[in-house]
C-alpha cells in the first residue's frame, strides 16, 4: 500500500522502482551478521536521506535538483552494495550498471564498459569468459569482481549524474523563463489598455488576442513529431517545452498585433472586420513559437541527445518531419 502511495506522489515510476529495490537490498543487510555494523548504519542513513528529500515536495512537485540528489544517494547505495551483496544478487547490480553505460560520453568507453561487464557477468554465473585477460578460475575471484563492479558503477554513475544535471538545469532555466514571461504578460494585460488609448484596445480585446495566440501555440504542438526512440532526456525536455507553447504564443500574438496597430506592418485586408482579423492574426502568430522552440532544441541538442546516438538520429528525423 505504501509503495502504491509513493508511486502516486512522486510521479516518477523509474525512481520509485529503483528506490524500492535498493530499500529491499538494504533491509536484507540487517539480517546478515557478516556485514559490519558501520556498513549497515551508512546504508540506512543514505536511505533515510533519500526518503526525506523525496518527501520535501511543494504543492506535490519536487524540484529538479532534488531528483538529482536522490539519484546520487541511490548510486552511492549501489556502490556500497557492490562490496557486501552475495554473488547472485550482484547480477542485478551488474544489470543496473549496464543500463547506465549509455551515459558514457564516448563510444569507445561504452563498448569497453559493455565488454568488462560481460566478462564480470560470465565470471559470476560460472560460464566462459569472453575475451578475458584474467581467467575466471582464480583463488578468490569474488573480491576482485566486487572491486571491478564498483569501479564501473562509479564510472557510469558519474556520467549519468553529469548528464541529468545538465538536462535539469536546462529544464529549470526554461521553467523560470516561462514563469517570468507569464508575469510580464499579466502586467502587459493590465497596462497596455491604459498606455495605448490612441489604439483603442480594451482589456477584453487584449485578452482575446492573448487567448488566440495561446491556442495557436498549442495547435502548433500537434504538428510536432516525437520519435518513440528518443532519449528520456528528450521526452522530459519536450514536456517542459509544452508548458511554454501557449505562453510564447500569447506573447508573439500580442507583439504582432501591436506591430499591426502601430502601422509598422500591414498584414490585414482593408475590408476585414478589425477585431476578427486581429484574432485570426493572433492565432497565426501563435505558430511562431515553433520557430523559437526549434532554436532552443538546436542550441541544446548536443548536450541532451548525445548520450544515445540512435536517439539523436531519431530526433533529427523527427524534426525534419515537422
Short mmCIF file of C-alpha atoms in Angstrom, two decimals:
data_model
loop_
_atom_site.label_atom_id
_atom_site.label_comp_id
_atom_site.label_asym_id
_atom_site.label_seq_id
_atom_site.Cartn_x
_atom_site.Cartn_y
_atom_site.Cartn_z
CA UNK A 1 0.00 0.00 0.00
CA UNK A 2 2.80 2.43 0.90
CA UNK A 3 4.58 1.57 -2.35
CA UNK A 4 1.47 2.45 -4.40
CA UNK A 5 1.13 5.68 -2.43
CA UNK A 6 4.69 6.69 -3.32
CA UNK A 7 4.02 5.80 -6.97
CA UNK A 8 1.19 8.33 -6.99
CA UNK A 9 3.01 11.03 -5.05
CA UNK A 10 6.48 11.01 -6.63
CA UNK A 11 5.19 10.68 -10.22
CA UNK A 12 8.42 9.06 -11.36
CA UNK A 13 7.93 5.27 -11.66
CA UNK A 14 11.56 4.60 -12.59
CA UNK A 15 12.82 6.36 -9.48
CA UNK A 16 10.21 4.69 -7.25
CA UNK A 17 11.09 1.21 -8.51
CA UNK A 18 14.83 1.81 -8.09
CA UNK A 19 14.24 3.19 -4.60
CA UNK A 20 12.14 0.15 -3.74
CA UNK A 21 14.82 -2.26 -4.98
CA UNK A 22 17.55 -0.50 -3.01
CA UNK A 23 15.34 -0.42 0.09
CA UNK A 24 14.82 -4.19 -0.08
CA UNK A 25 18.55 -4.77 -0.52
CA UNK A 26 19.36 -2.59 2.48
CA UNK A 27 16.70 -4.37 4.56
CA UNK A 28 18.34 -7.72 3.79
CA UNK A 29 21.64 -6.42 5.18
CA UNK A 30 20.13 -6.02 8.64
CA UNK A 31 19.64 -9.79 8.92
CA UNK A 32 23.21 -10.61 7.94
CA UNK A 33 25.68 -10.92 10.84
CA UNK A 34 28.68 -10.97 8.50
CA UNK A 35 28.08 -7.35 7.43
CA UNK A 36 29.79 -4.73 9.60
CA UNK A 37 27.57 -2.52 11.74
CA UNK A 38 29.13 0.59 10.21
CA UNK A 39 28.14 -0.51 6.72
CA UNK A 40 24.55 -1.14 7.82
CA UNK A 41 24.40 2.25 9.52
CA UNK A 42 25.78 4.05 6.48
CA UNK A 43 23.32 2.33 4.13
CA UNK A 44 20.36 3.10 6.38
CA UNK A 45 21.47 6.72 6.72
CA UNK A 46 21.65 7.24 2.95
CA UNK A 47 18.27 5.55 2.54
CA UNK A 48 16.66 7.85 5.12
CA UNK A 49 18.25 10.91 3.49
CA UNK A 50 16.80 9.92 0.12
CA UNK A 51 13.38 9.35 1.66
CA UNK A 52 13.48 12.77 3.35
CA UNK A 53 14.34 14.50 0.08
CA UNK A 54 11.52 12.76 -1.77
CA UNK A 55 9.06 13.86 0.91
CA UNK A 56 10.08 17.53 0.53
CA UNK A 57 7.53 18.35 -2.17
CA UNK A 58 5.96 21.74 -2.73
CA UNK A 59 2.36 21.50 -3.92
CA UNK A 60 3.09 17.92 -4.97
CA UNK A 61 6.12 18.94 -7.08
CA UNK A 62 9.73 18.02 -6.37
CA UNK A 63 12.35 20.42 -7.80
CA UNK A 64 14.65 19.03 -10.46
CA UNK A 65 17.80 19.39 -8.36
CA UNK A 66 16.18 17.32 -5.60
CA UNK A 67 15.78 14.44 -8.04
CA UNK A 68 19.49 14.74 -8.83
CA UNK A 69 20.29 14.48 -5.12
CA UNK A 70 18.13 11.37 -4.70
CA UNK A 71 19.74 9.63 -7.67
CA UNK A 72 23.18 10.48 -6.26
CA UNK A 73 22.25 8.79 -2.96
CA UNK A 74 20.82 5.75 -4.75
CA UNK A 75 24.06 5.45 -6.72
CA UNK A 76 26.08 5.67 -3.51
CA UNK A 77 24.00 2.83 -2.09
CA UNK A 78 24.67 0.81 -5.23
CA UNK A 79 28.43 1.34 -4.84
CA UNK A 80 28.16 0.17 -1.24
CA UNK A 81 26.11 -2.89 -2.12
CA UNK A 82 28.79 -3.99 -4.58
CA UNK A 83 31.04 -4.80 -1.61
CA UNK A 84 28.53 -6.70 0.56
CA UNK A 85 25.89 -8.40 -1.61
CA UNK A 86 26.23 -12.13 -2.29
CA UNK A 87 27.27 -13.20 -5.76
CA UNK A 88 23.73 -14.00 -7.08
CA UNK A 89 22.49 -10.54 -6.08
CA UNK A 90 25.45 -8.88 -7.78
CA UNK A 91 23.95 -9.86 -11.13
CA UNK A 92 21.07 -7.43 -10.54
CA UNK A 93 23.56 -4.68 -9.68
CA UNK A 94 25.52 -5.53 -12.82
CA UNK A 95 22.37 -5.24 -14.94
CA UNK A 96 21.66 -1.83 -13.42
CA UNK A 97 25.20 -0.67 -14.19
CA UNK A 98 24.87 -1.94 -17.76
CA UNK A 99 21.67 0.07 -18.23
CA UNK A 100 23.61 3.24 -17.43
CA UNK A 101 26.52 2.57 -19.80
CA UNK A 102 24.75 4.62 -22.49
CA UNK A 103 25.53 7.77 -20.48
CA UNK A 104 29.28 7.39 -21.00
CA UNK A 105 30.32 10.28 -23.26
CA UNK A 106 32.42 8.36 -25.80
CA UNK A 107 31.53 5.34 -27.92
CA UNK A 108 34.83 3.66 -27.09
CA UNK A 109 34.10 3.98 -23.37
CA UNK A 110 30.65 2.48 -23.83
CA UNK A 111 32.00 -0.51 -25.77
CA UNK A 112 34.78 -1.08 -23.25
CA UNK A 113 32.33 -0.91 -20.36
CA UNK A 114 30.00 -3.41 -22.06
CA UNK A 115 32.88 -5.84 -22.59
CA UNK A 116 34.05 -5.58 -18.99
CA UNK A 117 30.51 -6.10 -17.70
CA UNK A 118 30.07 -9.13 -19.96
CA UNK A 119 33.27 -10.62 -18.55
CA UNK A 120 32.19 -9.99 -14.95
CA UNK A 121 28.77 -11.48 -15.67
CA UNK A 122 30.34 -14.62 -17.10
CA UNK A 123 32.54 -14.96 -14.03
CA UNK A 124 29.57 -14.54 -11.69
CA UNK A 125 27.49 -17.21 -13.39
CA UNK A 126 30.48 -19.52 -13.85
CA UNK A 127 30.38 -19.58 -17.65
CA UNK A 128 33.11 -18.97 -20.25
CA UNK A 129 34.68 -15.56 -20.01
CA UNK A 130 34.53 -13.75 -23.42
CA UNK A 131 37.95 -12.35 -24.31
CA UNK A 132 39.06 -12.18 -20.70
CA UNK A 133 42.63 -11.22 -19.90
CA UNK A 134 42.08 -12.54 -16.35
CA UNK A 135 40.97 -16.18 -16.08
CA UNK A 136 37.73 -16.91 -14.25
CA UNK A 137 39.27 -19.65 -12.13
CA UNK A 138 41.29 -17.78 -9.52
CA UNK A 139 41.80 -18.46 -5.85
CA UNK A 140 39.41 -15.69 -4.70
CA UNK A 141 37.63 -14.16 -7.72
CA UNK A 142 34.71 -12.57 -5.82
CA UNK A 143 36.68 -9.73 -4.11
CA UNK A 144 38.17 -8.76 -7.46
CA UNK A 145 34.77 -8.87 -9.12
CA UNK A 146 33.36 -6.65 -6.40
CA UNK A 147 36.11 -4.07 -6.87
CA UNK A 148 35.78 -4.02 -10.66
CA UNK A 149 31.99 -3.80 -10.49
CA UNK A 150 32.18 -0.94 -8.01
CA UNK A 151 34.65 0.89 -10.27
CA UNK A 152 32.32 0.55 -13.25
CA UNK A 153 29.36 1.54 -11.10
CA UNK A 154 31.08 4.76 -10.05
CA UNK A 155 32.13 5.47 -13.64
CA UNK A 156 28.65 5.19 -15.16
CA UNK A 157 27.02 6.89 -12.17
CA UNK A 158 29.23 9.93 -12.62
CA UNK A 159 28.37 10.10 -16.32
CA UNK A 160 24.65 9.69 -15.64
CA UNK A 161 24.58 12.34 -12.92
CA UNK A 162 26.51 14.82 -15.08
CA UNK A 163 24.12 14.28 -17.99
CA UNK A 164 20.91 14.70 -15.97
CA UNK A 165 22.34 17.65 -14.07
CA UNK A 166 22.71 19.49 -17.38
CA UNK A 167 19.24 18.44 -18.53
CA UNK A 168 17.59 19.50 -15.28
CA UNK A 169 19.44 22.82 -15.25
CA UNK A 170 18.09 23.43 -18.74
CA UNK A 171 14.54 22.48 -17.68
CA UNK A 172 14.80 24.75 -14.65
CA UNK A 173 16.01 27.63 -16.80
CA UNK A 174 13.12 27.16 -19.21
CA UNK A 175 10.64 26.96 -16.33
CA UNK A 176 11.94 30.15 -14.74
CA UNK A 177 11.95 31.95 -18.09
CA UNK A 178 8.38 30.85 -18.81
CA UNK A 179 7.21 31.95 -15.36
CA UNK A 180 8.78 35.39 -15.76
CA UNK A 181 7.25 35.73 -19.23
CA UNK A 182 3.83 34.83 -17.83
CA UNK A 183 4.14 37.51 -15.14
CA UNK A 184 5.16 40.07 -17.75
CA UNK A 185 2.18 39.10 -19.92
CA UNK A 186 -0.17 39.62 -16.99
CA UNK A 187 1.43 43.02 -16.37
CA UNK A 188 1.04 43.94 -20.03
CA UNK A 189 -2.61 42.86 -19.89
CA UNK A 190 -3.32 45.48 -17.21
CA UNK A 191 -1.06 48.26 -18.51
CA UNK A 192 -1.42 48.22 -22.30
CA UNK A 193 -5.09 49.39 -22.49
CA UNK A 194 -4.18 52.43 -20.38
CA UNK A 195 -0.91 53.13 -22.18
CA UNK A 196 -2.30 52.78 -25.73
CA UNK A 197 -5.50 54.78 -25.54
CA UNK A 198 -4.98 56.02 -29.09
CA UNK A 199 -5.17 52.47 -30.43
CA UNK A 200 -8.42 51.76 -28.58
CA UNK A 201 -7.55 48.25 -27.37
CA UNK A 202 -9.75 47.27 -24.48
CA UNK A 203 -8.83 44.64 -21.91
CA UNK A 204 -11.37 42.09 -23.24
CA UNK A 205 -9.94 42.56 -26.73
CA UNK A 206 -6.39 42.16 -25.45
CA UNK A 207 -7.45 39.07 -23.52
CA UNK A 208 -8.92 37.62 -26.72
CA UNK A 209 -5.71 38.33 -28.63
CA UNK A 210 -3.61 36.60 -25.95
CA UNK A 211 -6.06 33.70 -25.80
CA UNK A 212 -5.99 33.07 -29.54
CA UNK A 213 -2.21 33.34 -29.55
CA UNK A 214 -2.04 30.71 -26.80
CA UNK A 215 -4.43 28.48 -28.76
CA UNK A 216 -2.23 28.88 -31.83
CA UNK A 217 0.78 27.82 -29.78
CA UNK A 218 -1.00 24.70 -28.57
CA UNK A 219 -2.28 23.80 -32.03
CA UNK A 220 1.26 24.07 -33.37
CA UNK A 221 2.20 21.35 -30.88
CA UNK A 222 0.04 18.93 -32.86
CA UNK A 223 2.45 19.37 -35.77
CA UNK A 224 5.41 18.18 -33.70
CA UNK A 225 6.56 14.62 -34.36
CA UNK A 226 8.26 12.86 -31.43
CA UNK A 227 10.11 9.61 -32.03
CA UNK A 228 9.50 6.82 -29.54
CA UNK A 229 13.21 6.03 -29.87
CA UNK A 230 14.27 9.42 -28.48
CA UNK A 231 16.12 9.51 -25.18
CA UNK A 232 14.35 10.03 -21.86
CA UNK A 233 16.01 13.42 -21.53
CA UNK A 234 14.43 14.49 -24.81
CA UNK A 235 10.97 13.49 -23.63
CA UNK A 236 11.36 15.42 -20.37
CA UNK A 237 12.58 18.44 -22.30
CA UNK A 238 9.58 18.23 -24.63
CA UNK A 239 7.25 18.13 -21.65
CA UNK A 240 8.82 21.31 -20.31
CA UNK A 241 8.57 23.00 -23.70
CA UNK A 242 4.91 22.00 -23.94
CA UNK A 243 4.10 24.28 -20.99
CA UNK A 244 5.88 27.15 -22.74
CA UNK A 245 3.96 26.85 -26.01
CA UNK A 246 0.82 28.82 -25.01
CA UNK A 247 2.88 31.45 -23.14
CA UNK A 248 5.19 32.09 -26.09
CA UNK A 249 2.19 32.01 -28.44
CA UNK A 250 0.36 34.66 -26.39
CA UNK A 251 3.44 36.89 -26.27
CA UNK A 252 4.02 36.54 -30.02
CA UNK A 253 0.39 37.32 -30.77
CA UNK A 254 0.45 40.45 -28.62
CA UNK A 255 3.63 41.71 -30.26
CA UNK A 256 2.40 41.05 -33.82
CA UNK A 257 -0.95 42.76 -33.22
CA UNK A 258 0.85 45.77 -31.71
CA UNK A 259 3.06 45.97 -34.79
CA UNK A 260 -0.06 45.92 -36.95
CA UNK A 261 -1.84 48.55 -34.86
CA UNK A 262 1.23 50.80 -34.82
CA UNK A 263 1.48 50.70 -38.61
CA UNK A 264 4.92 49.09 -38.85
CA UNK A 265 3.44 46.24 -40.90
CA UNK A 266 0.21 45.77 -42.80
CA UNK A 267 -0.97 42.17 -42.56
CA UNK A 268 -4.74 42.62 -42.51
CA UNK A 269 -7.04 43.14 -45.53
CA UNK A 270 -8.62 46.57 -45.74
CA UNK A 271 -12.24 45.36 -45.83
CA UNK A 272 -11.99 42.88 -42.92
CA UNK A 273 -13.57 43.37 -39.52
CA UNK A 274 -10.73 44.75 -37.37
CA UNK A 275 -11.30 42.60 -34.29
CA UNK A 276 -11.94 39.41 -36.21
CA UNK A 277 -8.84 39.99 -38.30
CA UNK A 278 -6.77 40.65 -35.17
CA UNK A 279 -7.92 37.36 -33.62
CA UNK A 280 -7.01 35.46 -36.78
CA UNK A 281 -3.64 37.22 -36.85
CA UNK A 282 -3.10 36.37 -33.19
CA UNK A 283 -3.86 32.71 -33.85
CA UNK A 284 -1.41 32.61 -36.75
CA UNK A 285 1.21 34.43 -34.68
CA UNK A 286 0.96 31.67 -32.09
CA UNK A 287 2.58 29.33 -34.57
CA UNK A 288 5.78 31.35 -34.33
CA UNK A 289 6.50 29.57 -31.04
CA UNK A 290 7.52 26.58 -33.16
CA UNK A 291 10.48 28.54 -34.51
CA UNK A 292 11.51 29.65 -31.00
CA UNK A 293 11.19 26.08 -29.69
CA UNK A 294 13.23 24.79 -32.63
CA UNK A 295 16.01 27.28 -31.85
CA UNK A 296 16.03 26.12 -28.20
CA UNK A 297 16.23 22.47 -29.24
CA UNK A 298 19.02 23.15 -31.73
CA UNK A 299 21.00 25.07 -29.13
CA UNK A 300 20.71 22.27 -26.56
CA UNK A 301 20.54 19.21 -28.80
CA UNK A 302 24.22 18.32 -28.46
CA UNK A 303 24.04 18.16 -24.67
CA UNK A 304 20.66 16.46 -24.43
CA UNK A 305 20.62 13.67 -27.01
CA UNK A 306 24.32 12.95 -27.49
CA UNK A 307 24.04 10.19 -24.87
CA UNK A 308 22.37 7.90 -27.36
CA UNK A 309 23.49 8.25 -30.99
CA UNK A 310 20.42 6.34 -32.21
CA UNK A 311 18.17 8.68 -30.26
CA UNK A 312 19.96 11.67 -31.73
CA UNK A 313 19.40 10.37 -35.25
CA UNK A 314 15.74 9.68 -34.49
CA UNK A 315 15.34 13.17 -33.08
CA UNK A 316 16.83 14.70 -36.21
CA UNK A 317 14.43 12.71 -38.41
CA UNK A 318 11.54 13.76 -36.17
CA UNK A 319 12.34 17.45 -36.60
CA UNK A 320 12.67 17.06 -40.36
CA UNK A 321 9.14 15.68 -40.42
CA UNK A 322 7.67 18.75 -38.73
#
